[in-house]
C-alpha positions as a Python dict, from the first residue, in 0.01 Angstrom:
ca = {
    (1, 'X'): (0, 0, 0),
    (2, 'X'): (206, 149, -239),
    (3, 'X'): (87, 450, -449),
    (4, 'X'): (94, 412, -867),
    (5, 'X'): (106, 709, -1059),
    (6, 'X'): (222, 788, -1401),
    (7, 'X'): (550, 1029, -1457),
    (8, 'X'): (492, 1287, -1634),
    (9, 'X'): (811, 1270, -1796),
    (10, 'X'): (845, 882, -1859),
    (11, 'X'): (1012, 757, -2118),
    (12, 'X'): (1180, 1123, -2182),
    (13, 'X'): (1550, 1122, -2194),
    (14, 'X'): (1762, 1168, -1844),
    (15, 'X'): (1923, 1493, -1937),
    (16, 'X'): (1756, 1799, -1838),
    (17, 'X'): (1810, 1990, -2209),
    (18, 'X'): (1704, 1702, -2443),
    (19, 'X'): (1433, 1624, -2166),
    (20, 'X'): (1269, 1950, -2228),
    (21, 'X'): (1326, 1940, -2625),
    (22, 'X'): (1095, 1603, -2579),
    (23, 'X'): (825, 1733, -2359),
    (24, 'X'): (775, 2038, -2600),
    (25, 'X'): (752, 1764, -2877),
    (26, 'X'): (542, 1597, -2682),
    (27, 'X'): (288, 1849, -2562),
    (28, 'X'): (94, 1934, -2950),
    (29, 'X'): (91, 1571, -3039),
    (30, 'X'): (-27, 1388, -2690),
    (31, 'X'): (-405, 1457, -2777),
    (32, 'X'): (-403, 1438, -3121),
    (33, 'X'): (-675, 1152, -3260),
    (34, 'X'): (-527, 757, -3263),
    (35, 'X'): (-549, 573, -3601),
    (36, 'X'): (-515, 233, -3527),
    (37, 'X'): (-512, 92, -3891),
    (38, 'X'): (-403, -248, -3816),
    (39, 'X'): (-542, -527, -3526),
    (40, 'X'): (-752, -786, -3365),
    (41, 'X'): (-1015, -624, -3162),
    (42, 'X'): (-1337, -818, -3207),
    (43, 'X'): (-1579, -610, -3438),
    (44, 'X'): (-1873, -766, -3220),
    (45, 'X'): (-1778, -510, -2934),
    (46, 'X'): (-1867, -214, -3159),
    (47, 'X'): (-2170, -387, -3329),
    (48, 'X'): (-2400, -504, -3010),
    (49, 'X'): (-2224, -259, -2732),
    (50, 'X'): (-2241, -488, -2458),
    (51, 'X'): (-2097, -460, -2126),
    (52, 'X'): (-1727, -615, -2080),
    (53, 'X'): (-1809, -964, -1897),
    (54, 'X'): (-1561, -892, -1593),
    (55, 'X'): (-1172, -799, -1538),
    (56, 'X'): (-1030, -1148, -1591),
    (57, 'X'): (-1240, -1163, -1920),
    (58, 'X'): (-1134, -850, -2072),
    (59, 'X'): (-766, -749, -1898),
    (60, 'X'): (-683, -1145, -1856),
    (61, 'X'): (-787, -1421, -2037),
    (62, 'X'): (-772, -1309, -2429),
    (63, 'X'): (-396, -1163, -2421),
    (64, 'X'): (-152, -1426, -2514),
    (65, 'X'): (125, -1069, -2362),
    (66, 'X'): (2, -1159, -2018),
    (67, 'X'): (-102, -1540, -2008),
    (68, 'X'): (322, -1605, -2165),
    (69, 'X'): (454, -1452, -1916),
    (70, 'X'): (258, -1619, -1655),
    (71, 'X'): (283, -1934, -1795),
    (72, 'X'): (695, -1937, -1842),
    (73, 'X'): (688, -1900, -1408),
    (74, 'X'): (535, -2215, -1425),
    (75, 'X'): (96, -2073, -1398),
    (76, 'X'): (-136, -2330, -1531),
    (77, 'X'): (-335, -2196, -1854),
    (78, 'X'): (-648, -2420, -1716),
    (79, 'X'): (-579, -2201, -1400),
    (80, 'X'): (-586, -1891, -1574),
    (81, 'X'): (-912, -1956, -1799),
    (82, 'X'): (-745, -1976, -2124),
    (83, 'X'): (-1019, -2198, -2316),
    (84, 'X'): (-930, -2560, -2439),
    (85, 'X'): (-952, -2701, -2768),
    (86, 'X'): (-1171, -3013, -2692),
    (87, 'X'): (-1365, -2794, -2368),
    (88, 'X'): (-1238, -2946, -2095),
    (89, 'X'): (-1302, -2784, -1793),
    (90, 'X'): (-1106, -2450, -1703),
    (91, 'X'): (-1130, -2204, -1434),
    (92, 'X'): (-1441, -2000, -1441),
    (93, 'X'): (-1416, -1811, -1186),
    (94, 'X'): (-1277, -1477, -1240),
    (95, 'X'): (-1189, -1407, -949),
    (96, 'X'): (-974, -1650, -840),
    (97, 'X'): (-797, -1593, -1202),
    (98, 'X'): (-792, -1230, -1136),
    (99, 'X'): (-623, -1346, -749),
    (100, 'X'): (-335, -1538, -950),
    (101, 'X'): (-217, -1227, -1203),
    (102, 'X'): (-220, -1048, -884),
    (103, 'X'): (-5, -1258, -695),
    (104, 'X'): (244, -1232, -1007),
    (105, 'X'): (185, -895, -1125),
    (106, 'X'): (560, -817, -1003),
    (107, 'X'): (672, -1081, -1326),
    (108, 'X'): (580, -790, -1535),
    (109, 'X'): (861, -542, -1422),
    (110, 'X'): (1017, -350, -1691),
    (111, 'X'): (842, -485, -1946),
    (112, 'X'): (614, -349, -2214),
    (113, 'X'): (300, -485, -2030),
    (114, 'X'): (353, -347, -1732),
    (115, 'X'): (358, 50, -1907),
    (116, 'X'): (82, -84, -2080),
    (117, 'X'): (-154, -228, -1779),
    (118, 'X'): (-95, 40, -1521),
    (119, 'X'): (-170, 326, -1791),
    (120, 'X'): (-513, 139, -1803),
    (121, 'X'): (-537, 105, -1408),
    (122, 'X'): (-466, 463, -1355),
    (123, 'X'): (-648, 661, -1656),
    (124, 'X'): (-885, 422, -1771),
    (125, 'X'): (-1025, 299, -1388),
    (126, 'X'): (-858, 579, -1149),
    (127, 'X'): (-633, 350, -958),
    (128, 'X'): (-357, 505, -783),
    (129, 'X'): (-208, 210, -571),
    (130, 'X'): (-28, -81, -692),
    (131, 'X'): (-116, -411, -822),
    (132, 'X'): (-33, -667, -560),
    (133, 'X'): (-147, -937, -389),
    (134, 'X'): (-338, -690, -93),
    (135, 'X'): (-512, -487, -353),
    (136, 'X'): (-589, -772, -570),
    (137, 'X'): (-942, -713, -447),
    (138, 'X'): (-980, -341, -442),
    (139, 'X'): (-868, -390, -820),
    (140, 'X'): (-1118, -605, -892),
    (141, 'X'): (-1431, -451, -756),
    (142, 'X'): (-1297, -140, -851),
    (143, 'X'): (-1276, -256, -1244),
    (144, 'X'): (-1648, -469, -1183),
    (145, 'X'): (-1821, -186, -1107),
    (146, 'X'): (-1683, 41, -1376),
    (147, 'X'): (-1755, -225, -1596),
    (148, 'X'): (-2147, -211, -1532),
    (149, 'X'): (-2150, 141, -1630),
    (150, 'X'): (-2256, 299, -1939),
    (151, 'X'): (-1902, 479, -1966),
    (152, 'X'): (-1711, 153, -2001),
    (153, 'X'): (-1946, 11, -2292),
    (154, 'X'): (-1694, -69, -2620),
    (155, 'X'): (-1844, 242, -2760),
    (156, 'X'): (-1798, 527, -2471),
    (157, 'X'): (-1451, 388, -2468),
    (158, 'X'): (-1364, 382, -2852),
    (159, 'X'): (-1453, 786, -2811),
    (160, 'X'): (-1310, 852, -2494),
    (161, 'X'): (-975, 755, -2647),
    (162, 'X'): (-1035, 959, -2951),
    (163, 'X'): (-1035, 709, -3165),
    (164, 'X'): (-1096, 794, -3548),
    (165, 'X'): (-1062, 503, -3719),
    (166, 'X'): (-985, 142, -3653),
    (167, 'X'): (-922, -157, -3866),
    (168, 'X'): (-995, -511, -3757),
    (169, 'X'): (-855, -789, -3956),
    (170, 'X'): (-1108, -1082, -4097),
    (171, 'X'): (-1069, -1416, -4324),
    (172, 'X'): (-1218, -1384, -4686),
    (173, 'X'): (-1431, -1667, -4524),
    (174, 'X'): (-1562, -1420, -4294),
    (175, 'X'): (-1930, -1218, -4379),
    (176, 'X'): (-1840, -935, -4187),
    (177, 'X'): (-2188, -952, -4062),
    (178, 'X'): (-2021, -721, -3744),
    (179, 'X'): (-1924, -460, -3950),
    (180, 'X'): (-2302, -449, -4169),
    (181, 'X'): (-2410, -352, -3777),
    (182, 'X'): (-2210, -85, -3697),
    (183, 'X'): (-2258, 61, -4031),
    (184, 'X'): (-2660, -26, -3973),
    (185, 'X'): (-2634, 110, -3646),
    (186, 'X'): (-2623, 468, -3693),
    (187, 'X'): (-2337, 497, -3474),
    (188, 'X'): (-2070, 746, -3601),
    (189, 'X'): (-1745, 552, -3446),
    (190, 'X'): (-1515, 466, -3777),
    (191, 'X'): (-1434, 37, -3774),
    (192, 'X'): (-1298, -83, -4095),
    (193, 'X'): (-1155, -417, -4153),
    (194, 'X'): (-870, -588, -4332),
    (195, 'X'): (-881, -887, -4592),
    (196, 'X'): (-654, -1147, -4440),
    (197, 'X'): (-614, -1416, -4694),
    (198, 'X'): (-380, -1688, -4481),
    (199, 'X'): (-695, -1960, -4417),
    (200, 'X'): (-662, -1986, -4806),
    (201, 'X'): (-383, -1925, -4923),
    (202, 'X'): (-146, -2104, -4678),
    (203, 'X'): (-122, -2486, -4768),
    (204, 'X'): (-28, -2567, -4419),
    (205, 'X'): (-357, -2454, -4277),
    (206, 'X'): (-514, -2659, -4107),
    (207, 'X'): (-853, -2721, -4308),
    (208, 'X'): (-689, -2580, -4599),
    (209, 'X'): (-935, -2795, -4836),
    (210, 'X'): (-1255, -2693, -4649),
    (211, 'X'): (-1189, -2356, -4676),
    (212, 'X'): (-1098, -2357, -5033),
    (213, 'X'): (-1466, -2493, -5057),
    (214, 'X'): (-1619, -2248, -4893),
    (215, 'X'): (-1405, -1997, -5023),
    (216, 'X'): (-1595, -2069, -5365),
    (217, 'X'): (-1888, -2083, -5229),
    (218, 'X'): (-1903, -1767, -5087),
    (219, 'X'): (-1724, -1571, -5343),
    (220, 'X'): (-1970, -1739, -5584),
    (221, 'X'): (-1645, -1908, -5844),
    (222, 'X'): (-1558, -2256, -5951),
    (223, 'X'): (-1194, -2264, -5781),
    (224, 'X'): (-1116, -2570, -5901),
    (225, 'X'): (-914, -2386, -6181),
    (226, 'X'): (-618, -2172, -6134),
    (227, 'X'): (-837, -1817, -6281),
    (228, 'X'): (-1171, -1943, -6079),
    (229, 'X'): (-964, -1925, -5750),
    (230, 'X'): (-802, -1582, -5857),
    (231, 'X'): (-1152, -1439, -5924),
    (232, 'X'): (-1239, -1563, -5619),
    (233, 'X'): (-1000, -1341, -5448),
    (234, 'X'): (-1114, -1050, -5634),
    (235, 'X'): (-1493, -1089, -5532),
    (236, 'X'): (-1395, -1097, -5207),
    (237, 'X'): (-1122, -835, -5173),
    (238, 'X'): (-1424, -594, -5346),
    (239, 'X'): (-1678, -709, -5073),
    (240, 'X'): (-1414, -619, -4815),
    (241, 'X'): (-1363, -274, -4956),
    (242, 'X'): (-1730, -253, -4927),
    (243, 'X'): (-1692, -248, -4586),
    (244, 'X'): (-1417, -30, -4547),
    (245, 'X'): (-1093, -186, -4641),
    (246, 'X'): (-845, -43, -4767),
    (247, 'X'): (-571, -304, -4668),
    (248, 'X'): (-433, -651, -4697),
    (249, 'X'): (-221, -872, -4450),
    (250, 'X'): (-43, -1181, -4524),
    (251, 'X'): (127, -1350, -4179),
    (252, 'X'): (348, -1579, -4436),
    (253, 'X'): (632, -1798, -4233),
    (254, 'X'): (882, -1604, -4473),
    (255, 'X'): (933, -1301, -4704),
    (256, 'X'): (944, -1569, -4992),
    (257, 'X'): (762, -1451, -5271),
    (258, 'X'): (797, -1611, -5681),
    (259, 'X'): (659, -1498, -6000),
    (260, 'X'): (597, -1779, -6206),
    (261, 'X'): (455, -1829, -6610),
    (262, 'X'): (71, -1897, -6647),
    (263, 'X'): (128, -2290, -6685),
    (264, 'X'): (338, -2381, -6373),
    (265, 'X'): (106, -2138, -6141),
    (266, 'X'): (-173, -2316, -6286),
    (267, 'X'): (4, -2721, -6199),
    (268, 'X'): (130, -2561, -5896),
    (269, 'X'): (-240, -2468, -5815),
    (270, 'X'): (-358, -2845, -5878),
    (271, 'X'): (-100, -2994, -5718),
    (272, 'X'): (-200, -2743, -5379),
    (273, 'X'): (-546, -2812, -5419),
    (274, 'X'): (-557, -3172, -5435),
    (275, 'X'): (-385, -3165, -5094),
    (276, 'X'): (-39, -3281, -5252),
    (277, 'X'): (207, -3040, -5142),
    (278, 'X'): (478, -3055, -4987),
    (279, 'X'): (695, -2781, -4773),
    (280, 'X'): (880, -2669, -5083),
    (281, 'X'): (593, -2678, -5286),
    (282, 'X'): (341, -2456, -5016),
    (283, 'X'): (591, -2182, -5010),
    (284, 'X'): (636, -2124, -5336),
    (285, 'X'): (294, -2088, -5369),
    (286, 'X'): (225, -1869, -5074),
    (287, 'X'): (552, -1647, -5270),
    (288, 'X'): (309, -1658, -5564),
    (289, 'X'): (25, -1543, -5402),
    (290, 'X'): (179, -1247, -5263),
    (291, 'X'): (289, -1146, -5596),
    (292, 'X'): (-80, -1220, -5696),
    (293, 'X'): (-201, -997, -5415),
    (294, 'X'): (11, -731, -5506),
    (295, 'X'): (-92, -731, -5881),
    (296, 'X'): (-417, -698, -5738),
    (297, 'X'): (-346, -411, -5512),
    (298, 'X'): (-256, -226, -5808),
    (299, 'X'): (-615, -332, -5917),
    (300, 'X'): (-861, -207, -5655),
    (301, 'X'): (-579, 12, -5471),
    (302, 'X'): (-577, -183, -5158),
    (303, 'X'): (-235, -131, -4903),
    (304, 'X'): (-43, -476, -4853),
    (305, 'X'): (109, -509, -4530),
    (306, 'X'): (345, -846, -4488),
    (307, 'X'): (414, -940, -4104),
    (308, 'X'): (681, -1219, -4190),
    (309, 'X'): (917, -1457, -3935),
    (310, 'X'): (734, -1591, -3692),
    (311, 'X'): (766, -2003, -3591),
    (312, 'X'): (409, -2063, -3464),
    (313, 'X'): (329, -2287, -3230),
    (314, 'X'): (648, -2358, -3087),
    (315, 'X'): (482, -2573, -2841),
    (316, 'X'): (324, -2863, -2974),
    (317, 'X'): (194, -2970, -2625),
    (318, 'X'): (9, -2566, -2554),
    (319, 'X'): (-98, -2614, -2964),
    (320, 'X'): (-292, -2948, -2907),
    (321, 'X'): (-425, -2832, -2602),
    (322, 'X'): (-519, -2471, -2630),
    (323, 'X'): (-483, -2379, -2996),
    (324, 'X'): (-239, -2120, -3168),
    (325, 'X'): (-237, -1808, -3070),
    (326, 'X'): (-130, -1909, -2681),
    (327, 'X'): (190, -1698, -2624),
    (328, 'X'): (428, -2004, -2784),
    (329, 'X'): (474, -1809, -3103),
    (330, 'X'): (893, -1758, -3159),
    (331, 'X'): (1064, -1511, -3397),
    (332, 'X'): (1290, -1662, -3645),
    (333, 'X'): (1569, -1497, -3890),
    (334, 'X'): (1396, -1354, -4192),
    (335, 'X'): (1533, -1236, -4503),
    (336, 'X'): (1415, -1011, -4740),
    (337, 'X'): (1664, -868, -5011),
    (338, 'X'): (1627, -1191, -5231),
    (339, 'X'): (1286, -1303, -5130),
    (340, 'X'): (1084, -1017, -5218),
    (341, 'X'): (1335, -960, -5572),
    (342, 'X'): (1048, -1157, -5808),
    (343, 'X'): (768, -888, -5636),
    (344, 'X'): (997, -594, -5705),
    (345, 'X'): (1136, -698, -6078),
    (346, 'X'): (736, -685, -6163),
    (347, 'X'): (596, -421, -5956),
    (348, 'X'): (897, -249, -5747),
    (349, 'X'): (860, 121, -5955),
    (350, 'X'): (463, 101, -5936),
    (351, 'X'): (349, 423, -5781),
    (352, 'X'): (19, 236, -5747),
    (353, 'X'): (100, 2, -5518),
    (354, 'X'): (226, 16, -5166),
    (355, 'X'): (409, -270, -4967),
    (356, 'X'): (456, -193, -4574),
    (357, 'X'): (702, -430, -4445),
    (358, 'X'): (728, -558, -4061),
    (359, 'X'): (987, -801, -3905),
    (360, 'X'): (1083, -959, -3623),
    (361, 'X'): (1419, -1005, -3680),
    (362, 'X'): (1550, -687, -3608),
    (363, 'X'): (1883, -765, -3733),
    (364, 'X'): (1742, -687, -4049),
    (365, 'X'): (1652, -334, -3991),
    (366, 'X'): (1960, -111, -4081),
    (367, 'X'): (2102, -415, -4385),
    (368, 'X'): (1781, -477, -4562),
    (369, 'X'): (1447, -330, -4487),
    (370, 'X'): (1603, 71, -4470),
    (371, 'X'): (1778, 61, -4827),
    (372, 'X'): (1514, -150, -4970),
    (373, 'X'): (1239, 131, -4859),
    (374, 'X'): (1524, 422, -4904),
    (375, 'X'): (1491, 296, -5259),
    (376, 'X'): (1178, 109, -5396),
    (377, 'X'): (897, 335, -5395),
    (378, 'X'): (639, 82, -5317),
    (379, 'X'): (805, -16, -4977),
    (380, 'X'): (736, 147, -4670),
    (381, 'X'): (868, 33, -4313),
    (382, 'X'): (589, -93, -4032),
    (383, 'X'): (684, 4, -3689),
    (384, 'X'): (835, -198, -3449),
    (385, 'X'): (579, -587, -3432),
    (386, 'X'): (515, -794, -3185),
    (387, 'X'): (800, -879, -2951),
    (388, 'X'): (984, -538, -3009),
    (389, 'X'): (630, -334, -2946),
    (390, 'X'): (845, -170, -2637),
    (391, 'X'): (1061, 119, -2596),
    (392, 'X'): (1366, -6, -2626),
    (393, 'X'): (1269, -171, -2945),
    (394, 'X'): (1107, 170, -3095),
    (395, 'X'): (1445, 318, -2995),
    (396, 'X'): (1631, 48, -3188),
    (397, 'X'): (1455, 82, -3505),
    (398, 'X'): (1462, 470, -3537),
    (399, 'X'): (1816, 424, -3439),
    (400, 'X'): (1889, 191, -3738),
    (401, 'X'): (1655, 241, -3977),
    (402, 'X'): (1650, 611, -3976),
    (403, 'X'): (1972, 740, -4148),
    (404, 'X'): (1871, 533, -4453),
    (405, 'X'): (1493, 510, -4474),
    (406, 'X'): (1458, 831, -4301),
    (407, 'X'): (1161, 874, -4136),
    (408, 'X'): (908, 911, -4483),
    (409, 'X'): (929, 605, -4569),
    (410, 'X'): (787, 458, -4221),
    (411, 'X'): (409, 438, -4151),
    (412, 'X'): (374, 563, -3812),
    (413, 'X'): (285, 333, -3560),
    (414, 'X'): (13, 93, -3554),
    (415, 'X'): (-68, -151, -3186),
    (416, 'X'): (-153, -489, -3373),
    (417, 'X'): (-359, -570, -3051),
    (418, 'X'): (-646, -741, -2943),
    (419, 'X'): (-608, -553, -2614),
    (420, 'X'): (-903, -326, -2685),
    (421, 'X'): (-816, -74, -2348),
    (422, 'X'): (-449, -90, -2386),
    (423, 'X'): (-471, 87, -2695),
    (424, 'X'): (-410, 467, -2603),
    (425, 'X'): (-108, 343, -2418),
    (426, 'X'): (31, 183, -2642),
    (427, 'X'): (16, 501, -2900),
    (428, 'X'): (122, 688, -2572),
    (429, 'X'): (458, 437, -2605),
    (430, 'X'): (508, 535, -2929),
    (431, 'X'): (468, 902, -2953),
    (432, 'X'): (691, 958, -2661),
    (433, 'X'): (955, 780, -2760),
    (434, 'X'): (980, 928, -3123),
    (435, 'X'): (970, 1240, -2904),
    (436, 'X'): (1269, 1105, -2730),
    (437, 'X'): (1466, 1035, -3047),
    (438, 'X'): (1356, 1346, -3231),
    (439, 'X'): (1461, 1543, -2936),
    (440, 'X'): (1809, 1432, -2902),
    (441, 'X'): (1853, 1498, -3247),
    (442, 'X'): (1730, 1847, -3202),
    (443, 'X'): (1966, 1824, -2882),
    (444, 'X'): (2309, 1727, -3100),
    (445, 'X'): (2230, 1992, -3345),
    (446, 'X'): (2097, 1724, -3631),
    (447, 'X'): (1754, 1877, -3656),
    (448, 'X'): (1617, 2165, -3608),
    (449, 'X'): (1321, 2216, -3350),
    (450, 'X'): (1075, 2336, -3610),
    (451, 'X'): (1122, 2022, -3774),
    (452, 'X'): (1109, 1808, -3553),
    (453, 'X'): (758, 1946, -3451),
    (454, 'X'): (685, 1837, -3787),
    (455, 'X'): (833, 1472, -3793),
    (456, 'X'): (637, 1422, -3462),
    (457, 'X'): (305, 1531, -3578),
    (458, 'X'): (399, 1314, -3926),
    (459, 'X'): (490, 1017, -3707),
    (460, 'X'): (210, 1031, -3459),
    (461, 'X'): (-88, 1092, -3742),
    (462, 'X'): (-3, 1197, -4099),
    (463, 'X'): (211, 912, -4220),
    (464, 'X'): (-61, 635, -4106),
    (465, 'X'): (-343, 797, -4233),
    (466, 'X'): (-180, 865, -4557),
    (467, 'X'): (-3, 504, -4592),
    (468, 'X'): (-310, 297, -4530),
    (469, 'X'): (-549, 598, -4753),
    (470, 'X'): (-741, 637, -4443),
}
């Protein structure tokens, strides 16, 4: 069997000089506390404590990262558990589905996942031979039995990984009962969440007209008028900061956003409501409401984040059959000089408001988003989303974004996961490879070392906590 272990030095540059520069970076920041102030764990875990169901459950089944890749080489989603829209039968048994991600653990090589997964193996459930088709057992019992134990309980976890804080991300049609228990609970563990407004704001949902129903219903307001469904928005963005919020995220196909007169927002309303829409018509008003959710964060003082330029779905067949979220979601171009101008004419020179910004189309980094944020002092850059989560994409965007938006106007790093135990190694990912970059500027004489201990503690903790006023 071959042994796994983790490098010490991973991720550190080849050369022995900037090498050290990193791991001297490295050592003051490696333990300081994560603030994870963006994602989709499942506030239920920290509300009721319960034991993880079983490897395949938690490790498997839930993260589109590992089921995509499985599924491109041709693996069955039925075969790996992934549930089905109208509940036809799956595989429940977790450990043949365990047995298959096994027998294909080698797809993984030098990807993202793979750094991700065998950090968990090894300092999460003290593995220290491979994944592979012989120890696909050994893994399994191995991760069972840990499972049983107090120590692996959502709790233990959250503060064995010195965790401070953590945001989740809920629908204003959501009652956050979850987060009323963990505040009721008496436990000390810090879970906020985050007011996601797509379900009713997004024409193209579907369902859109139930949940503008219950939308009023909930918030208490008529919405069948243009100022009913605004006030609706404000109810709810206030019962969200009751329970912790202090940010907003809008997954909007495009940057798009408009700022219209009273009168047409008010028709363009009707004509949305009464299901009458078409494409044109839906993103203009999604580019409404973001300029409506930004006049609002200048209201209650809530963060916007916008996580643009991604085709969902791309798979009609996986859609129908499984639902979105399944691993078939594409990045697209995405621009944002003229799309966000209409937000930034109104509120562009507001110190009161911040917009972070997050792409997939990296081509966009150095052109648009770093002189838009090296200027505007409401913008502020995300970290690398999604698909460029990796490395090599962190590498690319402190490459190109850094020389204009220098590294103040970026927000740290956040995971964006639902991948509850591969969250310290994901934040691992990140702080070693701004130690990388910081180091060979340090190395070429471009920073000095003293402040580069600086940027790294700034990047690693200081920047999120004070971007998302956590």
């Amino acid at each position: 069997m071959a042994k796994l272990a983790l490098h010490p030095d991973r991720l550190f540059p080849a050369d022995e000089r900037t090498r050290s520069i990193a791991r001297a970076l490295y050592a003051p920041i490696k333990g300081l506390p994560i603030v994870s102030p963006h994602g989709h764990t499942d506030p239920a875990w920290f509300a009721y404590d319960q034991p993880f169901a079983n490897p395949a459950e938690l490790l498997i089944v839930p993260d589109h990262y590992v089921f995509r890749m499985l599924y491109s080489q041709g693996v069955r989603l039925e075969d790996l558990g992934v549930p089905t829209v109208d509940g036809s039968p799956t595989e429940q048994d977790p450990r043949k589905i365990w047995t298959i991600f096994a027998d294909h653990y080698h797809l993984f090589r030098g990807t993202p996942s793979r750094a991700w997964l065998d950090w968990v193996f090894v300092e999460v459930f003290g593995l220290d031979v491979r994944l592979e088709p012989a120890t696909a057992t050994l893994y399994y019992e191995t991760i069972e039995a840990a499972l049983k134990t107090p120590a692996f309980r959502p709790r233990a976890l959250f503060e064995r990984f010195n965790i401070e804080v953590i945001a989740t991300t809920e629908s204003p049609l959501d009652g956050l009962e979850h987060h009323k228990a963990i505040r009721e609970s008496g436990w000390k563990g810090r879970v906020v969440t985050a007011y996601r407004p797509d379900p009713v704001i997004d024409p193209e949902t579907i369902g859109f007209a139930d949940n503008l129903a219950r939308f009023g219903e909930i918030a208490g307001e008529e919405v069948s008028t243009w100022d009913g469904y605004l006030r609706a928005h404000e109810n709810r963005r206030a019962f969200f900061r009751a329970a912790g919020a202090t940010s907003t995220d809008h997954g909007h196909p495009t940057a798009f956003t408009a700022d219209l007169p009273r009168a047409e927002c008010e028709a363009l309303y009707a004509k949305v409501r009464a299901g009458n829409a078409n494409f044109a018509d839906a993103e203009l008003f999604r580019g409404q409401m973001l300029t409506e959710m930004a006049r609002m964060s200048i209201d209650d003082g809530m963060v916007m984040q916008l996580h643009p330029g991604a085709f969902r779905s791309h798979n009609p067949g996986v859609l129908a059959r499984f639902g979105r979220d399944k691993g078939a979601d594409v990045p697209m171009p995405t621009e944002y000089v003229r799309n966000l101008k209409p937000l930034l004419d109104r509120f562009g020179n507001d110190p009161r408001l911040t917009l972070i910004l997050f792409t997939l189309d990296e081509d966009v980094y150095s052109r648009e988003l770093a002189p838009l944020a090296g200027h505007y002092p409401v913008l502020r850059l995300g970290p690398p989303w999604w698909f460029h989560d990796s490395p090599e994409g962190m590498r690319r965007f402190r490459e190109r974004a850094t020389e204009t938006a220098g590294f103040y106007n970026t927000v740290g790093f956040n995971d964006d996961t639902r991948a509850f135990l591969s969250i310290p190694a994901r934040h691992d990912v990140a702080r070693r490879m701004d130690c990388a970059f910081l180091a060979r500027l340090v190395a070429e004489h471009r920073l000095e070392e003293d402040e580069a201990h600086e940027a790294a503690r700034a990047l690693t903790y200081d920047l999120v906590k004070a971007a998302y006023q956590l």
